[in-house]
PDB file of N, CA and C in Angstrom:
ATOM      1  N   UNK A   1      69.934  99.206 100.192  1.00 96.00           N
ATOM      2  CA  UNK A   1      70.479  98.840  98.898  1.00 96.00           C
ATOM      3  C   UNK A   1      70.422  97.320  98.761  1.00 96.00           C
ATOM      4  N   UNK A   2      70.099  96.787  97.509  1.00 97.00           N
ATOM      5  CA  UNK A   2      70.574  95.587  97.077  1.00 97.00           C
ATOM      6  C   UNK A   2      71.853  95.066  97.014  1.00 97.00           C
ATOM      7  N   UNK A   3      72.579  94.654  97.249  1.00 97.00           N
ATOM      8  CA  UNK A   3      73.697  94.047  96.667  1.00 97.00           C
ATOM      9  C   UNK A   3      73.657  92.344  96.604  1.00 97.00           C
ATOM     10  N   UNK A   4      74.744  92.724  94.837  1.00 96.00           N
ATOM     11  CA  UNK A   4      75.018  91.350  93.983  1.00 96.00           C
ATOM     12  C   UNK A   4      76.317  91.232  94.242  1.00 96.00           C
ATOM     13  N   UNK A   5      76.595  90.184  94.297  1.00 92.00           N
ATOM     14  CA  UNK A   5      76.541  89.138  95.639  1.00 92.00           C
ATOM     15  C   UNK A   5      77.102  89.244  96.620  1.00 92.00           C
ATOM     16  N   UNK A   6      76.890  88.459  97.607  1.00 93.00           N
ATOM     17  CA  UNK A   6      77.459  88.724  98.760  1.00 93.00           C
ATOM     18  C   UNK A   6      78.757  87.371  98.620  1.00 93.00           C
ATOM     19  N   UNK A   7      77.977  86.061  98.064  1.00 95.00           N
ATOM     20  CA  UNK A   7      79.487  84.999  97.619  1.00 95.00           C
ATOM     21  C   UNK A   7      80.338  85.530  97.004  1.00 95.00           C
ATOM     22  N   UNK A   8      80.124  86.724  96.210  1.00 95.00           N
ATOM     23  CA  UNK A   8      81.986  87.064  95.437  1.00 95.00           C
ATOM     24  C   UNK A   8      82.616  87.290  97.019  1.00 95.00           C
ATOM     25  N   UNK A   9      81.971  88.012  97.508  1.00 95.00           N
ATOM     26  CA  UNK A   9      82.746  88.348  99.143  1.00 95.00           C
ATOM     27  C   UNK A   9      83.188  87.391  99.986  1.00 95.00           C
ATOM     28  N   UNK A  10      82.693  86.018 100.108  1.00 95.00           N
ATOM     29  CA  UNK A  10      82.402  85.264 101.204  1.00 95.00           C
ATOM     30  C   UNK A  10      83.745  84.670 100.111  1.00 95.00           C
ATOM     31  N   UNK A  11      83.589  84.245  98.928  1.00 96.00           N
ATOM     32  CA  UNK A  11      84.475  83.217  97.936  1.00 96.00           C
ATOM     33  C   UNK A  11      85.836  83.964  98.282  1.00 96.00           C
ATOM     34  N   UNK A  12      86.205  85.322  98.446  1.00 95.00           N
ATOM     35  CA  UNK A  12      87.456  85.704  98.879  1.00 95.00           C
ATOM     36  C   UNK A  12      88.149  85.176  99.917  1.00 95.00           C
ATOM     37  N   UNK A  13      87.476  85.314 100.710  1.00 92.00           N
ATOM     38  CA  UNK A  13      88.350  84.786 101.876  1.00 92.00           C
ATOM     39  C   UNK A  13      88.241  83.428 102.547  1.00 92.00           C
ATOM     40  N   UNK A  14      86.671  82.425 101.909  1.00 94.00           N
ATOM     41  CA  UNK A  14      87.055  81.037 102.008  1.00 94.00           C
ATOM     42  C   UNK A  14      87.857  80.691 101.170  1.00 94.00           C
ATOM     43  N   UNK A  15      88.247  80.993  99.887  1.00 95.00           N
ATOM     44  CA  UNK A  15      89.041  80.413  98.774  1.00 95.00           C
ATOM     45  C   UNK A  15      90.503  80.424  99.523  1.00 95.00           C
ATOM     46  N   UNK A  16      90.859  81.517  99.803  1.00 94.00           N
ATOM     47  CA  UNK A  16      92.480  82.167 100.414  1.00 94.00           C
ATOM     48  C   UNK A  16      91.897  82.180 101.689  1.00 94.00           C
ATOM     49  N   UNK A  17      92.705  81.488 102.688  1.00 94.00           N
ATOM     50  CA  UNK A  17      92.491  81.688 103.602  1.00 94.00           C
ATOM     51  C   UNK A  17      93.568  82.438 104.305  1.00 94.00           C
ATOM     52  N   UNK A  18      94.696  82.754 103.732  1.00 95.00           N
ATOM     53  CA  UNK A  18      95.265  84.042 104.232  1.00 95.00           C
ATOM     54  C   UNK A  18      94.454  85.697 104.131  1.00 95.00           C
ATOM     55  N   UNK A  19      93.669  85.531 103.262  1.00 96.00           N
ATOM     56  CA  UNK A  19      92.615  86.619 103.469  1.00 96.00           C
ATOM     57  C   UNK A  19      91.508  86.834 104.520  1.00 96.00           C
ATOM     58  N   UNK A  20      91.388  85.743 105.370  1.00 95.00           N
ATOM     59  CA  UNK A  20      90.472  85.285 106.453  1.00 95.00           C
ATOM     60  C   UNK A  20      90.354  86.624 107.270  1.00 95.00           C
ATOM     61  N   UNK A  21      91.410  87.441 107.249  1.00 95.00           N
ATOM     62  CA  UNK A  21      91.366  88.951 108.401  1.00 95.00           C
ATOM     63  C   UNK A  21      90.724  89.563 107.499  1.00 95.00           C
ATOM     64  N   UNK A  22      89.727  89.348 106.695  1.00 96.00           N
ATOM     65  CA  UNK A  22      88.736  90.545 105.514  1.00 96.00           C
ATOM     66  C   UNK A  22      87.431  89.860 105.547  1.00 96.00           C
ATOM     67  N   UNK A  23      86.947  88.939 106.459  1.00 96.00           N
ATOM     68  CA  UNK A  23      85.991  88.691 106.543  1.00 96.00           C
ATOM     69  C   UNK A  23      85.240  89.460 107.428  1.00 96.00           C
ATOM     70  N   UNK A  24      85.785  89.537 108.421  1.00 97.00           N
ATOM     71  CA  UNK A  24      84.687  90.770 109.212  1.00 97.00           C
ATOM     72  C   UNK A  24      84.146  92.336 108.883  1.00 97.00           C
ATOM     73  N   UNK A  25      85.358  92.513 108.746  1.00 96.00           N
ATOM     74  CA  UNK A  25      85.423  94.165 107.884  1.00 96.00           C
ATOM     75  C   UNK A  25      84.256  94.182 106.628  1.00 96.00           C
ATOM     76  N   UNK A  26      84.400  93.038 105.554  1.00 96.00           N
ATOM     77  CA  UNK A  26      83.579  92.967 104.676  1.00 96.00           C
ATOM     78  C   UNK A  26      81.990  92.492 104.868  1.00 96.00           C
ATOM     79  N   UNK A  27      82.010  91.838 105.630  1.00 97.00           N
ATOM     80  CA  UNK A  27      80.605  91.402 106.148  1.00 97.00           C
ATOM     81  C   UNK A  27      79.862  92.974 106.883  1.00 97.00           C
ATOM     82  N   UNK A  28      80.478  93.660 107.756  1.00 97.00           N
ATOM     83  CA  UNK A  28      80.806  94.955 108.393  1.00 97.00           C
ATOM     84  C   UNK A  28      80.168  95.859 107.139  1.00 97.00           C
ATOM     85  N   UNK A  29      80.618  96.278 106.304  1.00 97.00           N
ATOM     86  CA  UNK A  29      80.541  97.016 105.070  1.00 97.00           C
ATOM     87  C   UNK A  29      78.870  96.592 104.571  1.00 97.00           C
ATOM     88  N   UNK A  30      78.929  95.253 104.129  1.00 97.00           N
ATOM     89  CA  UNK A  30      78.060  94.499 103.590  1.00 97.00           C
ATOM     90  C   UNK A  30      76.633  95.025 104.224  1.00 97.00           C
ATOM     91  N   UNK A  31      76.729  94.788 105.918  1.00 97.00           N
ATOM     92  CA  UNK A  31      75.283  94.608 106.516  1.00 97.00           C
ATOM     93  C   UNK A  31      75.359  96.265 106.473  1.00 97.00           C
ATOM     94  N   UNK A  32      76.526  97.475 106.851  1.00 97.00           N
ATOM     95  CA  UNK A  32      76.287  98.731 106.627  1.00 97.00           C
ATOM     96  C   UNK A  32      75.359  99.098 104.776  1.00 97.00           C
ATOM     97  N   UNK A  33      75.933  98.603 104.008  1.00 97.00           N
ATOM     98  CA  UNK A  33      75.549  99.017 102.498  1.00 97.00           C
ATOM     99  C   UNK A  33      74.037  98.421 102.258  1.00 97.00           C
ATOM    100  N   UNK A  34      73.648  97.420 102.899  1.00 97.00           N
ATOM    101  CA  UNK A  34      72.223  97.057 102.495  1.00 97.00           C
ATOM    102  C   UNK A  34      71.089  97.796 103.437  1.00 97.00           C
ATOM    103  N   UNK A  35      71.704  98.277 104.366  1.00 97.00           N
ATOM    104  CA  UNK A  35      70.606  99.869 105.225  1.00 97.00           C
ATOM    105  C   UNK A  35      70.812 100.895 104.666  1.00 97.00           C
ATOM    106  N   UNK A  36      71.586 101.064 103.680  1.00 97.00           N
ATOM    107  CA  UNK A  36      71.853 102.725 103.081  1.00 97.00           C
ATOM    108  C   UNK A  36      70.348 102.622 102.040  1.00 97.00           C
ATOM    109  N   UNK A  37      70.772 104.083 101.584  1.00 96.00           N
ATOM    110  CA  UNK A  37      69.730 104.422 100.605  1.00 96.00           C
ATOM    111  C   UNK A  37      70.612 105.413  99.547  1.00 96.00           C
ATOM    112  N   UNK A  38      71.552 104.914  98.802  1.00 97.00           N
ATOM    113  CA  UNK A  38      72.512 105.747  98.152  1.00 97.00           C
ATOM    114  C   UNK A  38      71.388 106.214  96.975  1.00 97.00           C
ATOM    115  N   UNK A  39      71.419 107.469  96.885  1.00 97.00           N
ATOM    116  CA  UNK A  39      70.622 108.036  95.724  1.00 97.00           C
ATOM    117  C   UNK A  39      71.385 108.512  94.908  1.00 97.00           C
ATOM    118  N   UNK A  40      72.844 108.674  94.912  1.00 97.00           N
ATOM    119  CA  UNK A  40      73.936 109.708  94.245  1.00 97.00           C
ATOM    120  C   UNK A  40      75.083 109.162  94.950  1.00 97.00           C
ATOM    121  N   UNK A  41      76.293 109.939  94.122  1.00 97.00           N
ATOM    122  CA  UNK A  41      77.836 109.517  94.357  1.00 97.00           C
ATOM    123  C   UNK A  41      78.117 110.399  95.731  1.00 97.00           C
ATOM    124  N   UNK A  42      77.084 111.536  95.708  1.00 97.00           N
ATOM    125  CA  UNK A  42      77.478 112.212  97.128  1.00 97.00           C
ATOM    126  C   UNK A  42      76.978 111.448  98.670  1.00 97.00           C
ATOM    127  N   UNK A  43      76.132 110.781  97.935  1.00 97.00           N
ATOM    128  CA  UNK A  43      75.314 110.128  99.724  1.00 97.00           C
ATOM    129  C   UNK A  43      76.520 108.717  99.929  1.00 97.00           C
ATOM    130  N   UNK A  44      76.820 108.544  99.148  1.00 98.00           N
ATOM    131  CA  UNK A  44      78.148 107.588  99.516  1.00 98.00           C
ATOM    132  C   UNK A  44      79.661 107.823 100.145  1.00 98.00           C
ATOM    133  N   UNK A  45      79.786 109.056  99.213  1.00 96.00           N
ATOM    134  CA  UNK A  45      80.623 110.036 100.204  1.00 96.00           C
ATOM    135  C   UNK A  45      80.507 110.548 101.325  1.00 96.00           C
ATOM    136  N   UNK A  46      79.010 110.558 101.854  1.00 96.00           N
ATOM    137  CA  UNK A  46      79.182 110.852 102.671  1.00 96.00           C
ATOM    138  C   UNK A  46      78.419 109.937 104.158  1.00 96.00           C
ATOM    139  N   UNK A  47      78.602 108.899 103.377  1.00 94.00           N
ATOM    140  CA  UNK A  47      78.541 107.786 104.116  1.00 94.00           C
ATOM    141  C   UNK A  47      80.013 106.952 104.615  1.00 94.00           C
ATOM    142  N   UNK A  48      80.800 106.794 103.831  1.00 95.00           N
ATOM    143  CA  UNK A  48      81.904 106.634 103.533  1.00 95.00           C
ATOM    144  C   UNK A  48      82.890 107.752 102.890  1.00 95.00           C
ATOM    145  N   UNK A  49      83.835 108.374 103.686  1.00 94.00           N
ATOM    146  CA  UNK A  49      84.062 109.730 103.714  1.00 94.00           C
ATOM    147  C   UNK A  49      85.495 109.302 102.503  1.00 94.00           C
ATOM    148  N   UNK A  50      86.010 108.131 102.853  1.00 93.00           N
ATOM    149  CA  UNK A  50      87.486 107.243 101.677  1.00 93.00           C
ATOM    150  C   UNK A  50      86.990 106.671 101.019  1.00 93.00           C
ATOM    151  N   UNK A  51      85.628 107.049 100.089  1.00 96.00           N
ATOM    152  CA  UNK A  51      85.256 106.287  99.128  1.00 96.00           C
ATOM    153  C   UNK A  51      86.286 106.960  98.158  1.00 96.00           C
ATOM    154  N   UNK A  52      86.317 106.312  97.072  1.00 97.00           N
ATOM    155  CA  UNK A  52      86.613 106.830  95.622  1.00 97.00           C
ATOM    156  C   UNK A  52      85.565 106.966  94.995  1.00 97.00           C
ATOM    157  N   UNK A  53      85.034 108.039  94.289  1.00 97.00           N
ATOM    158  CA  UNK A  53      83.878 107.866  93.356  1.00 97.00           C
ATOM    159  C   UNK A  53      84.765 107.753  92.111  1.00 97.00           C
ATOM    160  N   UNK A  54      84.333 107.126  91.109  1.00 97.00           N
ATOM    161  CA  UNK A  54      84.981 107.338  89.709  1.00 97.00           C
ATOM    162  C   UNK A  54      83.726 107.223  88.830  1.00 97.00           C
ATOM    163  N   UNK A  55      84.006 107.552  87.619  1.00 95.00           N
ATOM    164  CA  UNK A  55      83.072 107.868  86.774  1.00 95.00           C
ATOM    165  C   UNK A  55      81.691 106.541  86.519  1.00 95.00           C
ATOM    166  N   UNK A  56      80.580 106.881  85.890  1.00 93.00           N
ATOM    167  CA  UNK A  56      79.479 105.559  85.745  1.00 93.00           C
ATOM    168  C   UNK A  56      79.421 104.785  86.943  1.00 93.00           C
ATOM    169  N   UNK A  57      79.375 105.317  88.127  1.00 96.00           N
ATOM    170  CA  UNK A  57      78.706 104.926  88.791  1.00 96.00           C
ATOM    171  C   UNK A  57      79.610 103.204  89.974  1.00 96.00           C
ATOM    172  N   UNK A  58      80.931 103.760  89.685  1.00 98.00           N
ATOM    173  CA  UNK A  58      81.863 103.190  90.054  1.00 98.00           C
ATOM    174  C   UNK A  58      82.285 103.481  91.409  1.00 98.00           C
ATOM    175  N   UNK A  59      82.843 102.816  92.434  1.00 98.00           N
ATOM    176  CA  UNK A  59      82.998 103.756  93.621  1.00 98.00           C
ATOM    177  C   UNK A  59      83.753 102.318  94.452  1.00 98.00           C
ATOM    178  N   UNK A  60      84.984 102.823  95.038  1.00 98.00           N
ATOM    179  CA  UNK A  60      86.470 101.976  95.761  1.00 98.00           C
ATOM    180  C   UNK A  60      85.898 102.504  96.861  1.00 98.00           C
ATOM    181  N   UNK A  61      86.114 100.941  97.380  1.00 97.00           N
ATOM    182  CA  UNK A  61      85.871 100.918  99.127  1.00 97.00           C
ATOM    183  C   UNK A  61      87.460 100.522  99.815  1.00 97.00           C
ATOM    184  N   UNK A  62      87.963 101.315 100.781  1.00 96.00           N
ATOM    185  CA  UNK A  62      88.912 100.743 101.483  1.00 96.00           C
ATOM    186  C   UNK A  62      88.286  99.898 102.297  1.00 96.00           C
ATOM    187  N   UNK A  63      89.157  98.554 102.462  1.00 95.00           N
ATOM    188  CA  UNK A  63      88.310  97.485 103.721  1.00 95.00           C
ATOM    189  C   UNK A  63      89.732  97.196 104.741  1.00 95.00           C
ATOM    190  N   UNK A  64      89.187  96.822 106.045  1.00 93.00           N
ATOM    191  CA  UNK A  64      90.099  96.481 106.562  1.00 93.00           C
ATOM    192  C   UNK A  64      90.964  97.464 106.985  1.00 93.00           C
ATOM    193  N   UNK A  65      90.778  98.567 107.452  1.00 89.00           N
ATOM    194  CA  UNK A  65      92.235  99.543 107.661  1.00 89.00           C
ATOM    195  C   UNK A  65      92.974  99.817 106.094  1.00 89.00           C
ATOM    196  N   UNK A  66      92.128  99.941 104.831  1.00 90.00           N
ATOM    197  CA  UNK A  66      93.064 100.104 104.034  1.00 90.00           C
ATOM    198  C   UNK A  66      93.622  98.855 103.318  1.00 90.00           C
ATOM    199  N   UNK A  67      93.773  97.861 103.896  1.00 94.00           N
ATOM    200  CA  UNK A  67      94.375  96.593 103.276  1.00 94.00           C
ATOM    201  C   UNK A  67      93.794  95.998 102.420  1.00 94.00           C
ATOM    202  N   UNK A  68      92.337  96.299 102.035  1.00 97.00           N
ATOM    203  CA  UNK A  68      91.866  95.520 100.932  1.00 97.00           C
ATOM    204  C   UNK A  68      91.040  96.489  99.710  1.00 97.00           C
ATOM    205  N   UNK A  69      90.678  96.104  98.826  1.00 97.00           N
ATOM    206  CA  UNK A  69      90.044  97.239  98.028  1.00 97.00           C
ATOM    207  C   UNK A  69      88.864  96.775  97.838  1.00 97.00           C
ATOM    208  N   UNK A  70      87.645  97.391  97.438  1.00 98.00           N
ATOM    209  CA  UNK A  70      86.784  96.607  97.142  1.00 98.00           C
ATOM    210  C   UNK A  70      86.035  97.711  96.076  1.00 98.00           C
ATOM    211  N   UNK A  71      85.670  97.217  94.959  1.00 98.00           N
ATOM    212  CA  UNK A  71      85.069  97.961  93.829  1.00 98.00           C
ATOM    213  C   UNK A  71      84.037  97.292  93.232  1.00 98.00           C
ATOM    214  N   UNK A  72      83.210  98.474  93.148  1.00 98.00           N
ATOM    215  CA  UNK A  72      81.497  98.245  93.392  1.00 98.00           C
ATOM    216  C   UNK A  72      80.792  98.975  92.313  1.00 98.00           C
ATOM    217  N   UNK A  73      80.330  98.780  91.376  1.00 98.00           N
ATOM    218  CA  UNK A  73      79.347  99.593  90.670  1.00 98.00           C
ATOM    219  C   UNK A  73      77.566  99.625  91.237  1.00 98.00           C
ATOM    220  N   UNK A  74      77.318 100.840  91.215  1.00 98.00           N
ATOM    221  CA  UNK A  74      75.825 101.237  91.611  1.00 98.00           C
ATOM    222  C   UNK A  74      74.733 101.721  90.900  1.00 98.00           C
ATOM    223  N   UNK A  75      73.873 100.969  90.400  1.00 98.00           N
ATOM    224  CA  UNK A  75      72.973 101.384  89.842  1.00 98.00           C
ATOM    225  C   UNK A  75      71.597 102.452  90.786  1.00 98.00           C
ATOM    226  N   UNK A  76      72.068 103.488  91.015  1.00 97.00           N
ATOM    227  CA  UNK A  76      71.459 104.408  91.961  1.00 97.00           C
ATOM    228  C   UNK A  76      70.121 104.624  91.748  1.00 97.00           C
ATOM    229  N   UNK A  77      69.523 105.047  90.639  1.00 97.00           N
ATOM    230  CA  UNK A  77      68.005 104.474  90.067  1.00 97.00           C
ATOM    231  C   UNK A  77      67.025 103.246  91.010  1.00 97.00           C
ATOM    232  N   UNK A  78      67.951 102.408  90.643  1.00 97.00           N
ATOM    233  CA  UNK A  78      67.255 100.836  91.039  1.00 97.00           C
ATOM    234  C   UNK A  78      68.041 100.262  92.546  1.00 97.00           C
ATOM    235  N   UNK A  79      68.817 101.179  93.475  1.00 97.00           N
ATOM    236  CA  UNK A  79      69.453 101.207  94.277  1.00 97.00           C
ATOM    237  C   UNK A  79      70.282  99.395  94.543  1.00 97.00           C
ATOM    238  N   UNK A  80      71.084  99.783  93.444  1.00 98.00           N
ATOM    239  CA  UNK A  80      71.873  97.836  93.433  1.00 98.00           C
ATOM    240  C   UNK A  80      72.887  98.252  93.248  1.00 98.00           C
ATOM    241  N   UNK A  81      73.838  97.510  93.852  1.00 98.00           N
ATOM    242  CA  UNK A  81      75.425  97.773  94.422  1.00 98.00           C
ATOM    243  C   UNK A  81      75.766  96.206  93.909  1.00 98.00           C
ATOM    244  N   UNK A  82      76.568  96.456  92.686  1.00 98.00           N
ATOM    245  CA  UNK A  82      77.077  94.795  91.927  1.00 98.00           C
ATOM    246  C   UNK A  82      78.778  95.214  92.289  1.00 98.00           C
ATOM    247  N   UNK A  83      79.023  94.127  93.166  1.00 97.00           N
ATOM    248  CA  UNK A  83      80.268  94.136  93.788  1.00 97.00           C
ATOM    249  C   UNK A  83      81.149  93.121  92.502  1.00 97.00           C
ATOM    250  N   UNK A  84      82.372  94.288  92.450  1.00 97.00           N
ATOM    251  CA  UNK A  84      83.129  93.968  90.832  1.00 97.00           C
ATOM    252  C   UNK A  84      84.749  93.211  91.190  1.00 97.00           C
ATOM    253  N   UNK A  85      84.878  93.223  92.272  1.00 97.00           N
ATOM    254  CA  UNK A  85      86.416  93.044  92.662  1.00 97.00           C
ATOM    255  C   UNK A  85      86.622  92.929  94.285  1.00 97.00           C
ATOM    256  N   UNK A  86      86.891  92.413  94.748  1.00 97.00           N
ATOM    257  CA  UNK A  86      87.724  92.536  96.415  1.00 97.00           C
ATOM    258  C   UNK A  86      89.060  91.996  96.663  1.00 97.00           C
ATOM    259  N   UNK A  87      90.138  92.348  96.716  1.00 97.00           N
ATOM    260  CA  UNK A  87      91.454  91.799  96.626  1.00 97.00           C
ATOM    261  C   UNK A  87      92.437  92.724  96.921  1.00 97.00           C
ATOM    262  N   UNK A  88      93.592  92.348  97.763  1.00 96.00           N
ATOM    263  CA  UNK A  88      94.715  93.387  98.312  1.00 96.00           C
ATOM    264  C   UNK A  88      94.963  94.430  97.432  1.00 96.00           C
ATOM    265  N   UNK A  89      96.000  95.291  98.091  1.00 89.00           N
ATOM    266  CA  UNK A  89      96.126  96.820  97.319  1.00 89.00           C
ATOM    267  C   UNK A  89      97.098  96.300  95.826  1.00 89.00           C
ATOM    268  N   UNK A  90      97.745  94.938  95.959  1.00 93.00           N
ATOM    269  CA  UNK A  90      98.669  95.012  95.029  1.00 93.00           C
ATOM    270  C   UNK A  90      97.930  94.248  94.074  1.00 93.00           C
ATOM    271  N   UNK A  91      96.928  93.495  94.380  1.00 95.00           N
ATOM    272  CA  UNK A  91      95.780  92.787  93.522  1.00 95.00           C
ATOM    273  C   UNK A  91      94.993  93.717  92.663  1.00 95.00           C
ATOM    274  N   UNK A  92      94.452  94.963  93.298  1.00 95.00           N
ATOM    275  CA  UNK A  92      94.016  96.305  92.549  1.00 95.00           C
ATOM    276  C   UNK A  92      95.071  96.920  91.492  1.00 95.00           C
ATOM    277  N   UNK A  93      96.320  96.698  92.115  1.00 93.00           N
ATOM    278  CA  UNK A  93      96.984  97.920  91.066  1.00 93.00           C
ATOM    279  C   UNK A  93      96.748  96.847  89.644  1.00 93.00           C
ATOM    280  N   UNK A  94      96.287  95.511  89.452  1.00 95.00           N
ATOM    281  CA  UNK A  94      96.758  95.134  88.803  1.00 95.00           C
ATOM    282  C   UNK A  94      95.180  94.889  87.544  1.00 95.00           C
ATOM    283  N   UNK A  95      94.454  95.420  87.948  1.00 96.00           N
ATOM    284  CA  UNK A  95      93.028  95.881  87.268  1.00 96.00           C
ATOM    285  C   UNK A  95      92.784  97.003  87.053  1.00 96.00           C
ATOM    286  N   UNK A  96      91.809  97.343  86.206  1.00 95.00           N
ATOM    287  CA  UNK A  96      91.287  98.669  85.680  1.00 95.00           C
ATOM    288  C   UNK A  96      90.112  98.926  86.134  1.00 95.00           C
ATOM    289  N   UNK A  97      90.135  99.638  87.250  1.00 94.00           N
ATOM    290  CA  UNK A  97      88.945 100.092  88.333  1.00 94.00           C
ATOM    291  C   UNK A  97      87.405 100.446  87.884  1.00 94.00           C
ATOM    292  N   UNK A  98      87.797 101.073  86.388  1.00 92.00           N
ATOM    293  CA  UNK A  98      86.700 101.204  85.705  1.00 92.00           C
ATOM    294  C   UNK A  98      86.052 100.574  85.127  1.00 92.00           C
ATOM    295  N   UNK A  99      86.591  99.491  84.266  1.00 91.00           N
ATOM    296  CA  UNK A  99      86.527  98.319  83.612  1.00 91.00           C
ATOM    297  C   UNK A  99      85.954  97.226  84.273  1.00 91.00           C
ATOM    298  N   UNK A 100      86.353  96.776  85.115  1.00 89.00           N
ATOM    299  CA  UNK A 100      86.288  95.615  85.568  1.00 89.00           C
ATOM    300  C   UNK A 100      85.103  95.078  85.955  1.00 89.00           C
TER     301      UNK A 100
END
């Protein structure tokens, strides 16, 4: 897979550096998601068994044991993963997963 960008990721946790424990996990994710070959919401599932799929092509990553969220839209066609959000669980409740 492609993925756009990898600085929204890296800008998380140099910006806050109390987020610094989500750099590995996410880098982790990162180098896992650019060897996949997601063709569908199911090959993600079942790549990642705690994904969330949500509708258009939307899909919540737990990072970190759970502690961080990360929400990703996938253009499965053109296999590109545009990373939409990464920020604690109480940072999520406070966006619209679909939207964003």
């Amino acid at each position: 897979m492609r993925i756009i960008a990898l600085s929204t990721l890296k800008n998380f946790w140099e910006d806050n550096p109390e987020y610094l424990d989500a750099k590995e996990p996410t880098l982790t994710w990162h180098k896992h998601a650019l060897k996949a070959d997601w063709k569908d919401p199911a090959a993600v599932k079942a790549d990642f068994g705690n994904a969330s799929i949500l509708q258009d092509g939307r899909v919540v990553f737990n990072i970190a044991g759970n502690k961080y969220r990360l929400i990703v839209w996938i253009n499965y066609p053109y296999r590109v993963v545009y990373i939409r959000f990464i920020g604690t669980h109480r940072q999520y409740d406070n966006v619209d997963a679909q939207t964003i």
